[in-house]
Amino acid sequence: MDPEAARTARESLDLAFHMSNILDTGLDRHTLSVLIALCDLGVNPEALAAVVKELRKEKTSLSSSLPAASSLP
């Protein structure tokens, strides 16, 4: 990738990350970068959003079903 293209890509990611923070999405820069790359490859953005939501639900569900660390031997 030439330096100009790399700079443009970095600036685009910075802008997308700033917007993500304003919208309080909870996505880190790396995750956002992966999601953007998947969209660039043709993955449906609405399907990606549904997957992210589902994974967050699963994480919450798993977190609440695990015993507290203080109760472990």
PDB file of N, CA, C and O in Angstrom:
ATOM      1  N   MET A   1       0.852  -1.170   0.000  1.00  0.00           N
ATOM      2  CA  MET A   1       0.000   0.000   0.000  1.00  0.00           C
ATOM      3  C   MET A   1       0.904   1.240   0.000  1.00  0.00           C
ATOM      4  O   MET A   1       1.820   1.342   0.804  1.00  0.00           O
ATOM      5  N   ASP A   2       0.623   2.160  -0.904  1.00  0.00           N
ATOM      6  CA  ASP A   2       1.463   3.359  -0.961  1.00  0.00           C
ATOM      7  C   ASP A   2       1.173   4.260   0.242  1.00  0.00           C
ATOM      8  O   ASP A   2       0.116   4.153   0.873  1.00  0.00           O
ATOM      9  N   PRO A   3       2.108   5.141   0.573  1.00  0.00           N
ATOM     10  CA  PRO A   3       1.959   5.979   1.774  1.00  0.00           C
ATOM     11  C   PRO A   3       0.690   6.839   1.776  1.00  0.00           C
ATOM     12  O   PRO A   3       0.064   7.014   2.816  1.00  0.00           O
ATOM     13  N   GLU A   4       0.307   7.364   0.623  1.00  0.00           N
ATOM     14  CA  GLU A   4      -0.894   8.201   0.557  1.00  0.00           C
ATOM     15  C   GLU A   4      -2.147   7.386   0.847  1.00  0.00           C
ATOM     16  O   GLU A   4      -3.032   7.826   1.580  1.00  0.00           O
ATOM     17  N   ALA A   5      -2.212   6.187   0.286  1.00  0.00           N
ATOM     18  CA  ALA A   5      -3.362   5.317   0.534  1.00  0.00           C
ATOM     19  C   ALA A   5      -3.418   4.902   2.007  1.00  0.00           C
ATOM     20  O   ALA A   5      -4.496   4.842   2.602  1.00  0.00           O
ATOM     21  N   ALA A   6      -2.248   4.626   2.589  1.00  0.00           N
ATOM     22  CA  ALA A   6      -2.195   4.250   4.002  1.00  0.00           C
ATOM     23  C   ALA A   6      -2.658   5.409   4.880  1.00  0.00           C
ATOM     24  O   ALA A   6      -3.401   5.207   5.844  1.00  0.00           O
ATOM     25  N   ARG A   7      -2.256   6.630   4.543  1.00  0.00           N
ATOM     26  CA  ARG A   7      -2.662   7.802   5.316  1.00  0.00           C
ATOM     27  C   ARG A   7      -4.173   8.004   5.217  1.00  0.00           C
ATOM     28  O   ARG A   7      -4.846   8.245   6.229  1.00  0.00           O
ATOM     29  N   THR A   8      -4.707   7.850   4.014  1.00  0.00           N
ATOM     30  CA  THR A   8      -6.148   8.014   3.819  1.00  0.00           C
ATOM     31  C   THR A   8      -6.925   6.954   4.592  1.00  0.00           C
ATOM     32  O   THR A   8      -7.940   7.257   5.227  1.00  0.00           O
ATOM     33  N   ALA A   9      -6.441   5.716   4.557  1.00  0.00           N
ATOM     34  CA  ALA A   9      -7.107   4.631   5.287  1.00  0.00           C
ATOM     35  C   ALA A   9      -7.076   4.898   6.791  1.00  0.00           C
ATOM     36  O   ALA A   9      -8.078   4.695   7.489  1.00  0.00           O
ATOM     37  N   ARG A  10      -5.938   5.375   7.286  1.00  0.00           N
ATOM     38  CA  ARG A  10      -5.806   5.667   8.717  1.00  0.00           C
ATOM     39  C   ARG A  10      -6.748   6.813   9.120  1.00  0.00           C
ATOM     40  O   ARG A  10      -7.417   6.745  10.152  1.00  0.00           O
ATOM     41  N   GLU A  11      -6.809   7.849   8.287  1.00  0.00           N
ATOM     42  CA  GLU A  11      -7.708   8.969   8.577  1.00  0.00           C
ATOM     43  C   GLU A  11      -9.171   8.525   8.547  1.00  0.00           C
ATOM     44  O   GLU A  11      -9.973   8.965   9.375  1.00  0.00           O
ATOM     45  N   SER A  12      -9.509   7.654   7.611  1.00  0.00           N
ATOM     46  CA  SER A  12     -10.892   7.146   7.533  1.00  0.00           C
ATOM     47  C   SER A  12     -11.236   6.339   8.773  1.00  0.00           C
ATOM     48  O   SER A  12     -12.335   6.471   9.328  1.00  0.00           O
ATOM     49  N   LEU A  13     -10.307   5.490   9.211  1.00  0.00           N
ATOM     50  CA  LEU A  13     -10.540   4.702  10.419  1.00  0.00           C
ATOM     51  C   LEU A  13     -10.651   5.612  11.637  1.00  0.00           C
ATOM     52  O   LEU A  13     -11.506   5.399  12.501  1.00  0.00           O
ATOM     53  N   ASP A  14      -9.804   6.637  11.706  1.00  0.00           N
ATOM     54  CA  ASP A  14      -9.876   7.589  12.824  1.00  0.00           C
ATOM     55  C   ASP A  14     -11.247   8.252  12.875  1.00  0.00           C
ATOM     56  O   ASP A  14     -11.844   8.382  13.943  1.00  0.00           O
ATOM     57  N   LEU A  15     -11.752   8.667  11.720  1.00  0.00           N
ATOM     58  CA  LEU A  15     -13.064   9.308  11.657  1.00  0.00           C
ATOM     59  C   LEU A  15     -14.170   8.327  12.059  1.00  0.00           C
ATOM     60  O   LEU A  15     -15.049   8.668  12.855  1.00  0.00           O
ATOM     61  N   ALA A  16     -14.111   7.110  11.528  1.00  0.00           N
ATOM     62  CA  ALA A  16     -15.115   6.099  11.874  1.00  0.00           C
ATOM     63  C   ALA A  16     -15.068   5.775  13.373  1.00  0.00           C
ATOM     64  O   ALA A  16     -16.109   5.620  14.018  1.00  0.00           O
ATOM     65  N   PHE A  17     -13.863   5.712  13.937  1.00  0.00           N
ATOM     66  CA  PHE A  17     -13.722   5.426  15.367  1.00  0.00           C
ATOM     67  C   PHE A  17     -14.280   6.575  16.203  1.00  0.00           C
ATOM     68  O   PHE A  17     -14.945   6.349  17.226  1.00  0.00           O
ATOM     69  N   HIS A  18     -14.039   7.803  15.773  1.00  0.00           N
ATOM     70  CA  HIS A  18     -14.578   8.966  16.479  1.00  0.00           C
ATOM     71  C   HIS A  18     -16.114   8.920  16.456  1.00  0.00           C
ATOM     72  O   HIS A  18     -16.766   9.136  17.487  1.00  0.00           O
ATOM     73  N   MET A  19     -16.684   8.628  15.299  1.00  0.00           N
ATOM     74  CA  MET A  19     -18.142   8.519  15.189  1.00  0.00           C
ATOM     75  C   MET A  19     -18.658   7.380  16.064  1.00  0.00           C
ATOM     76  O   MET A  19     -19.702   7.511  16.723  1.00  0.00           O
ATOM     77  N   SER A  20     -17.932   6.274  16.090  1.00  0.00           N
ATOM     78  CA  SER A  20     -18.312   5.136  16.917  1.00  0.00           C
ATOM     79  C   SER A  20     -18.344   5.521  18.395  1.00  0.00           C
ATOM     80  O   SER A  20     -19.245   5.116  19.128  1.00  0.00           O
ATOM     81  N   ASN A  21     -17.365   6.312  18.814  1.00  0.00           N
ATOM     82  CA  ASN A  21     -17.333   6.767  20.209  1.00  0.00           C
ATOM     83  C   ASN A  21     -18.480   7.721  20.517  1.00  0.00           C
ATOM     84  O   ASN A  21     -19.085   7.643  21.589  1.00  0.00           O
ATOM     85  N   ILE A  22     -18.777   8.615  19.586  1.00  0.00           N
ATOM     86  CA  ILE A  22     -19.894   9.543  19.781  1.00  0.00           C
ATOM     87  C   ILE A  22     -21.201   8.768  19.942  1.00  0.00           C
ATOM     88  O   ILE A  22     -22.041   9.097  20.776  1.00  0.00           O
ATOM     89  N   LEU A  23     -21.348   7.708  19.149  1.00  0.00           N
ATOM     90  CA  LEU A  23     -22.559   6.889  19.203  1.00  0.00           C
ATOM     91  C   LEU A  23     -22.525   5.869  20.337  1.00  0.00           C
ATOM     92  O   LEU A  23     -23.482   5.117  20.530  1.00  0.00           O
ATOM     93  N   ASP A  24     -21.420   5.831  21.076  1.00  0.00           N
ATOM     94  CA  ASP A  24     -21.251   4.943  22.227  1.00  0.00           C
ATOM     95  C   ASP A  24     -21.496   3.475  21.852  1.00  0.00           C
ATOM     96  O   ASP A  24     -22.250   2.765  22.526  1.00  0.00           O
ATOM     97  N   THR A  25     -20.845   3.033  20.776  1.00  0.00           N
ATOM     98  CA  THR A  25     -21.020   1.658  20.309  1.00  0.00           C
ATOM     99  C   THR A  25     -20.273   0.648  21.165  1.00  0.00           C
ATOM    100  O   THR A  25     -20.610  -0.534  21.156  1.00  0.00           O
ATOM    101  N   GLY A  26     -19.232   1.089  21.853  1.00  0.00           N
ATOM    102  CA  GLY A  26     -18.434   0.168  22.649  1.00  0.00           C
ATOM    103  C   GLY A  26     -17.422  -0.626  21.825  1.00  0.00           C
ATOM    104  O   GLY A  26     -16.788  -1.536  22.343  1.00  0.00           O
ATOM    105  N   LEU A  27     -17.286  -0.282  20.544  1.00  0.00           N
ATOM    106  CA  LEU A  27     -16.332  -0.992  19.688  1.00  0.00           C
ATOM    107  C   LEU A  27     -14.946  -0.383  19.834  1.00  0.00           C
ATOM    108  O   LEU A  27     -14.795   0.836  19.826  1.00  0.00           O
ATOM    109  N   ASP A  28     -13.940  -1.249  19.974  1.00  0.00           N
ATOM    110  CA  ASP A  28     -12.578  -0.734  19.996  1.00  0.00           C
ATOM    111  C   ASP A  28     -12.101  -0.524  18.554  1.00  0.00           C
ATOM    112  O   ASP A  28     -12.749  -0.938  17.596  1.00  0.00           O
ATOM    113  N   ARG A  29     -10.974   0.135  18.403  1.00  0.00           N
ATOM    114  CA  ARG A  29     -10.469   0.489  17.073  1.00  0.00           C
ATOM    115  C   ARG A  29     -10.209  -0.760  16.219  1.00  0.00           C
ATOM    116  O   ARG A  29     -10.528  -0.780  15.035  1.00  0.00           O
ATOM    117  N   HIS A  30      -9.647  -1.796  16.815  1.00  0.00           N
ATOM    118  CA  HIS A  30      -9.345  -3.013  16.059  1.00  0.00           C
ATOM    119  C   HIS A  30     -10.626  -3.693  15.564  1.00  0.00           C
ATOM    120  O   HIS A  30     -10.719  -4.079  14.401  1.00  0.00           O
ATOM    121  N   THR A  31     -11.600  -3.838  16.446  1.00  0.00           N
ATOM    122  CA  THR A  31     -12.864  -4.473  16.063  1.00  0.00           C
ATOM    123  C   THR A  31     -13.542  -3.678  14.961  1.00  0.00           C
ATOM    124  O   THR A  31     -14.037  -4.244  13.979  1.00  0.00           O
ATOM    125  N   LEU A  32     -13.556  -2.368  15.103  1.00  0.00           N
ATOM    126  CA  LEU A  32     -14.144  -1.517  14.076  1.00  0.00           C
ATOM    127  C   LEU A  32     -13.423  -1.698  12.750  1.00  0.00           C
ATOM    128  O   LEU A  32     -14.057  -1.796  11.696  1.00  0.00           O
ATOM    129  N   SER A  33     -12.112  -1.786  12.791  1.00  0.00           N
ATOM    130  CA  SER A  33     -11.321  -1.993  11.578  1.00  0.00           C
ATOM    131  C   SER A  33     -11.688  -3.314  10.897  1.00  0.00           C
ATOM    132  O   SER A  33     -11.840  -3.377   9.671  1.00  0.00           O
ATOM    133  N   VAL A  34     -11.853  -4.360  11.684  1.00  0.00           N
ATOM    134  CA  VAL A  34     -12.236  -5.667  11.133  1.00  0.00           C
ATOM    135  C   VAL A  34     -13.626  -5.602  10.507  1.00  0.00           C
ATOM    136  O   VAL A  34     -13.854  -6.107   9.404  1.00  0.00           O
ATOM    137  N   LEU A  35     -14.552  -4.953  11.200  1.00  0.00           N
ATOM    138  CA  LEU A  35     -15.918  -4.833  10.669  1.00  0.00           C
ATOM    139  C   LEU A  35     -15.945  -4.038   9.363  1.00  0.00           C
ATOM    140  O   LEU A  35     -16.646  -4.406   8.413  1.00  0.00           O
ATOM    141  N   ILE A  36     -15.164  -2.965   9.297  1.00  0.00           N
ATOM    142  CA  ILE A  36     -15.087  -2.178   8.062  1.00  0.00           C
ATOM    143  C   ILE A  36     -14.488  -3.007   6.939  1.00  0.00           C
ATOM    144  O   ILE A  36     -14.971  -2.979   5.804  1.00  0.00           O
ATOM    145  N   ALA A  37     -13.441  -3.766   7.249  1.00  0.00           N
ATOM    146  CA  ALA A  37     -12.813  -4.614   6.235  1.00  0.00           C
ATOM    147  C   ALA A  37     -13.803  -5.657   5.710  1.00  0.00           C
ATOM    148  O   ALA A  37     -13.845  -5.933   4.495  1.00  0.00           O
ATOM    149  N   LEU A  38     -14.597  -6.235   6.597  1.00  0.00           N
ATOM    150  CA  LEU A  38     -15.601  -7.211   6.164  1.00  0.00           C
ATOM    151  C   LEU A  38     -16.643  -6.555   5.254  1.00  0.00           C
ATOM    152  O   LEU A  38     -17.056  -7.142   4.251  1.00  0.00           O
ATOM    153  N   CYS A  39     -17.044  -5.340   5.595  1.00  0.00           N
ATOM    154  CA  CYS A  39     -17.988  -4.609   4.727  1.00  0.00           C
ATOM    155  C   CYS A  39     -17.353  -4.347   3.368  1.00  0.00           C
ATOM    156  O   CYS A  39     -18.013  -4.489   2.328  1.00  0.00           O
ATOM    157  N   ASP A  40     -16.070  -3.981   3.357  1.00  0.00           N
ATOM    158  CA  ASP A  40     -15.360  -3.744   2.099  1.00  0.00           C
ATOM    159  C   ASP A  40     -15.307  -5.001   1.237  1.00  0.00           C
ATOM    160  O   ASP A  40     -15.264  -4.916   0.012  1.00  0.00           O
ATOM    161  N   LEU A  41     -15.328  -6.158   1.890  1.00  0.00           N
ATOM    162  CA  LEU A  41     -15.301  -7.431   1.161  1.00  0.00           C
ATOM    163  C   LEU A  41     -16.690  -7.880   0.722  1.00  0.00           C
ATOM    164  O   LEU A  41     -16.843  -8.926   0.097  1.00  0.00           O
ATOM    165  N   GLY A  42     -17.708  -7.091   1.076  1.00  0.00           N
ATOM    166  CA  GLY A  42     -19.045  -7.386   0.604  1.00  0.00           C
ATOM    167  C   GLY A  42     -19.990  -8.000   1.612  1.00  0.00           C
ATOM    168  O   GLY A  42     -21.123  -8.341   1.273  1.00  0.00           O
ATOM    169  N   VAL A  43     -19.540  -8.140   2.864  1.00  0.00           N
ATOM    170  CA  VAL A  43     -20.420  -8.685   3.894  1.00  0.00           C
ATOM    171  C   VAL A  43     -21.503  -7.654   4.206  1.00  0.00           C
ATOM    172  O   VAL A  43     -21.235  -6.449   4.279  1.00  0.00           O
ATOM    173  N   ASN A  44     -22.719  -8.118   4.376  1.00  0.00           N
ATOM    174  CA  ASN A  44     -23.856  -7.247   4.654  1.00  0.00           C
ATOM    175  C   ASN A  44     -23.673  -6.575   6.020  1.00  0.00           C
ATOM    176  O   ASN A  44     -23.577  -7.254   7.045  1.00  0.00           O
ATOM    177  N   PRO A  45     -23.643  -5.225   6.061  1.00  0.00           N
ATOM    178  CA  PRO A  45     -23.443  -4.515   7.335  1.00  0.00           C
ATOM    179  C   PRO A  45     -24.535  -4.796   8.361  1.00  0.00           C
ATOM    180  O   PRO A  45     -24.262  -4.854   9.560  1.00  0.00           O
ATOM    181  N   GLU A  46     -25.772  -4.979   7.903  1.00  0.00           N
ATOM    182  CA  GLU A  46     -26.858  -5.282   8.848  1.00  0.00           C
ATOM    183  C   GLU A  46     -26.662  -6.658   9.470  1.00  0.00           C
ATOM    184  O   GLU A  46     -26.949  -6.857  10.656  1.00  0.00           O
ATOM    185  N   ALA A  47     -26.158  -7.598   8.685  1.00  0.00           N
ATOM    186  CA  ALA A  47     -25.869  -8.929   9.215  1.00  0.00           C
ATOM    187  C   ALA A  47     -24.736  -8.854  10.236  1.00  0.00           C
ATOM    188  O   ALA A  47     -24.798  -9.508  11.290  1.00  0.00           O
ATOM    189  N   LEU A  48     -23.715  -8.048   9.952  1.00  0.00           N
ATOM    190  CA  LEU A  48     -22.617  -7.876  10.907  1.00  0.00           C
ATOM    191  C   LEU A  48     -23.125  -7.260  12.211  1.00  0.00           C
ATOM    192  O   LEU A  48     -22.740  -7.695  13.297  1.00  0.00           O
ATOM    193  N   ALA A  49     -23.987  -6.264  12.097  1.00  0.00           N
ATOM    194  CA  ALA A  49     -24.548  -5.630  13.299  1.00  0.00           C
ATOM    195  C   ALA A  49     -25.317  -6.652  14.122  1.00  0.00           C
ATOM    196  O   ALA A  49     -25.216  -6.674  15.358  1.00  0.00           O
ATOM    197  N   ALA A  50     -26.087  -7.509  13.452  1.00  0.00           N
ATOM    198  CA  ALA A  50     -26.847  -8.542  14.157  1.00  0.00           C
ATOM    199  C   ALA A  50     -25.907  -9.516  14.873  1.00  0.00           C
ATOM    200  O   ALA A  50     -26.172  -9.927  16.013  1.00  0.00           O
ATOM    201  N   VAL A  51     -24.805  -9.865  14.230  1.00  0.00           N
ATOM    202  CA  VAL A  51     -23.829 -10.779  14.842  1.00  0.00           C
ATOM    203  C   VAL A  51     -23.199 -10.126  16.070  1.00  0.00           C
ATOM    204  O   VAL A  51     -23.060 -10.772  17.121  1.00  0.00           O
ATOM    205  N   VAL A  52     -22.812  -8.861  15.962  1.00  0.00           N
ATOM    206  CA  VAL A  52     -22.217  -8.151  17.100  1.00  0.00           C
ATOM    207  C   VAL A  52     -23.204  -8.109  18.261  1.00  0.00           C
ATOM    208  O   VAL A  52     -22.836  -8.387  19.416  1.00  0.00           O
ATOM    209  N   LYS A  53     -24.450  -7.793  17.988  1.00  0.00           N
ATOM    210  CA  LYS A  53     -25.465  -7.754  19.046  1.00  0.00           C
ATOM    211  C   LYS A  53     -25.627  -9.125  19.697  1.00  0.00           C
ATOM    212  O   LYS A  53     -25.722  -9.236  20.924  1.00  0.00           O
ATOM    213  N   GLU A  54     -25.671 -10.158  18.884  1.00  0.00           N
ATOM    214  CA  GLU A  54     -25.845 -11.513  19.412  1.00  0.00           C
ATOM    215  C   GLU A  54     -24.644 -11.927  20.266  1.00  0.00           C
ATOM    216  O   GLU A  54     -24.808 -12.538  21.332  1.00  0.00           O
ATOM    217  N   LEU A  55     -23.438 -11.603  19.812  1.00  0.00           N
ATOM    218  CA  LEU A  55     -22.246 -11.939  20.586  1.00  0.00           C
ATOM    219  C   LEU A  55     -22.232 -11.192  21.922  1.00  0.00           C
ATOM    220  O   LEU A  55     -21.819 -11.753  22.941  1.00  0.00           O
ATOM    221  N   ARG A  56     -22.701  -9.971  21.924  1.00  0.00           N
ATOM    222  CA  ARG A  56     -22.770  -9.221  23.186  1.00  0.00           C
ATOM    223  C   ARG A  56     -23.775  -9.847  24.136  1.00  0.00           C
ATOM    224  O   ARG A  56     -23.535  -9.921  25.349  1.00  0.00           O
ATOM    225  N   LYS A  57     -24.919 -10.311  23.600  1.00  0.00           N
ATOM    226  CA  LYS A  57     -25.907 -10.993  24.442  1.00  0.00           C
ATOM    227  C   LYS A  57     -25.319 -12.262  25.032  1.00  0.00           C
ATOM    228  O   LYS A  57     -25.497 -12.555  26.217  1.00  0.00           O
ATOM    229  N   GLU A  58     -24.603 -13.024  24.202  1.00  0.00           N
ATOM    230  CA  GLU A  58     -23.984 -14.271  24.671  1.00  0.00           C
ATOM    231  C   GLU A  58     -22.952 -13.983  25.751  1.00  0.00           C
ATOM    232  O   GLU A  58     -22.881 -14.699  26.746  1.00  0.00           O
ATOM    233  N   LYS A  59     -22.162 -12.948  25.549  1.00  0.00           N
ATOM    234  CA  LYS A  59     -21.148 -12.590  26.538  1.00  0.00           C
ATOM    235  C   LYS A  59     -21.806 -12.244  27.867  1.00  0.00           C
ATOM    236  O   LYS A  59     -21.370 -12.687  28.922  1.00  0.00           O
ATOM    237  N   THR A  60     -22.875 -11.456  27.815  1.00  0.00           N
ATOM    238  CA  THR A  60     -23.601 -11.079  29.027  1.00  0.00           C
ATOM    239  C   THR A  60     -24.198 -12.304  29.699  1.00  0.00           C
ATOM    240  O   THR A  60     -24.119 -12.464  30.914  1.00  0.00           O
ATOM    241  N   SER A  61     -24.767 -13.186  28.893  1.00  0.00           N
ATOM    242  CA  SER A  61     -25.380 -14.404  29.414  1.00  0.00           C
ATOM    243  C   SER A  61     -24.335 -15.299  30.088  1.00  0.00           C
ATOM    244  O   SER A  61     -24.562 -15.821  31.173  1.00  0.00           O
ATOM    245  N   LEU A  62     -23.196 -15.458  29.434  1.00  0.00           N
ATOM    246  CA  LEU A  62     -22.134 -16.288  29.996  1.00  0.00           C
ATOM    247  C   LEU A  62     -21.568 -15.664  31.268  1.00  0.00           C
ATOM    248  O   LEU A  62     -21.283 -16.363  32.240  1.00  0.00           O
ATOM    249  N   SER A  63     -21.404 -14.352  31.256  1.00  0.00           N
ATOM    250  CA  SER A  63     -20.856 -13.663  32.427  1.00  0.00           C
ATOM    251  C   SER A  63     -21.752 -13.824  33.640  1.00  0.00           C
ATOM    252  O   SER A  63     -21.280 -14.010  34.753  1.00  0.00           O
ATOM    253  N   SER A  64     -23.058 -13.757  33.427  1.00  0.00           N
ATOM    254  CA  SER A  64     -23.980 -13.858  34.558  1.00  0.00           C
ATOM    255  C   SER A  64     -24.136 -15.290  35.048  1.00  0.00           C
ATOM    256  O   SER A  64     -24.533 -15.517  36.178  1.00  0.00           O
ATOM    257  N   SER A  65     -23.807 -16.276  34.198  1.00  0.00           N
ATOM    258  CA  SER A  65     -23.972 -17.683  34.615  1.00  0.00           C
ATOM    259  C   SER A  65     -22.706 -18.251  35.251  1.00  0.00           C
ATOM    260  O   SER A  65     -22.759 -19.312  35.867  1.00  0.00           O
ATOM    261  N   LEU A  66     -21.578 -17.566  35.144  1.00  0.00           N
ATOM    262  CA  LEU A  66     -20.338 -18.051  35.756  1.00  0.00           C
ATOM    263  C   LEU A  66     -20.290 -17.662  37.220  1.00  0.00           C
ATOM    264  O   LEU A  66     -20.772 -16.584  37.600  1.00  0.00           O
ATOM    265  N   PRO A  67     -19.710 -18.529  38.049  1.00  0.00           N
ATOM    266  CA  PRO A  67     -19.598 -18.169  39.471  1.00  0.00           C
ATOM    267  C   PRO A  67     -18.625 -16.994  39.639  1.00  0.00           C
ATOM    268  O   PRO A  67     -17.711 -16.820  38.844  1.00  0.00           O
ATOM    269  N   ALA A  68     -18.856 -16.214  40.674  1.00  0.00           N
ATOM    270  CA  ALA A  68     -17.966 -15.079  40.949  1.00  0.00           C
ATOM    271  C   ALA A  68     -16.577 -15.594  41.268  1.00  0.00           C
ATOM    272  O   ALA A  68     -16.406 -16.670  41.856  1.00  0.00           O
ATOM    273  N   ALA A  69     -15.568 -14.843  40.898  1.00  0.00           N
ATOM    274  CA  ALA A  69     -14.181 -15.257  41.120  1.00  0.00           C
ATOM    275  C   ALA A  69     -13.891 -15.451  42.602  1.00  0.00           C
ATOM    276  O   ALA A  69     -13.109 -16.328  42.981  1.00  0.00           O
ATOM    277  N   SER A  70     -14.532 -14.668  43.462  1.00  0.00           N
ATOM    278  CA  SER A  70     -14.290 -14.787  44.893  1.00  0.00           C
ATOM    279  C   SER A  70     -14.822 -16.083  45.486  1.00  0.00           C
ATOM    280  O   SER A  70     -14.399 -16.528  46.535  1.00  0.00           O
ATOM    281  N   SER A  71     -15.774 -16.727  44.789  1.00  0.00           N
ATOM    282  CA  SER A  71     -16.345 -17.978  45.320  1.00  0.00           C
ATOM    283  C   SER A  71     -15.588 -19.207  44.843  1.00  0.00           C
ATOM    284  O   SER A  71     -15.906 -20.313  45.244  1.00  0.00           O
ATOM    285  N   LEU A  72     -14.590 -19.016  44.000  1.00  0.00           N
ATOM    286  CA  LEU A  72     -13.785 -20.149  43.528  1.00  0.00           C
ATOM    287  C   LEU A  72     -12.764 -20.537  44.585  1.00  0.00           C
ATOM    288  O   LEU A  72     -12.245 -19.694  45.296  1.00  0.00           O
ATOM    289  N   PRO A  73     -12.454 -21.856  44.684  1.00  0.00           N
ATOM    290  CA  PRO A  73     -11.492 -22.296  45.713  1.00  0.00           C
ATOM    291  C   PRO A  73     -10.096 -21.822  45.427  1.00  0.00           C
ATOM    292  O   PRO A  73      -9.688 -21.488  44.409  1.00  0.00           O
TER     293      PRO A  73
END
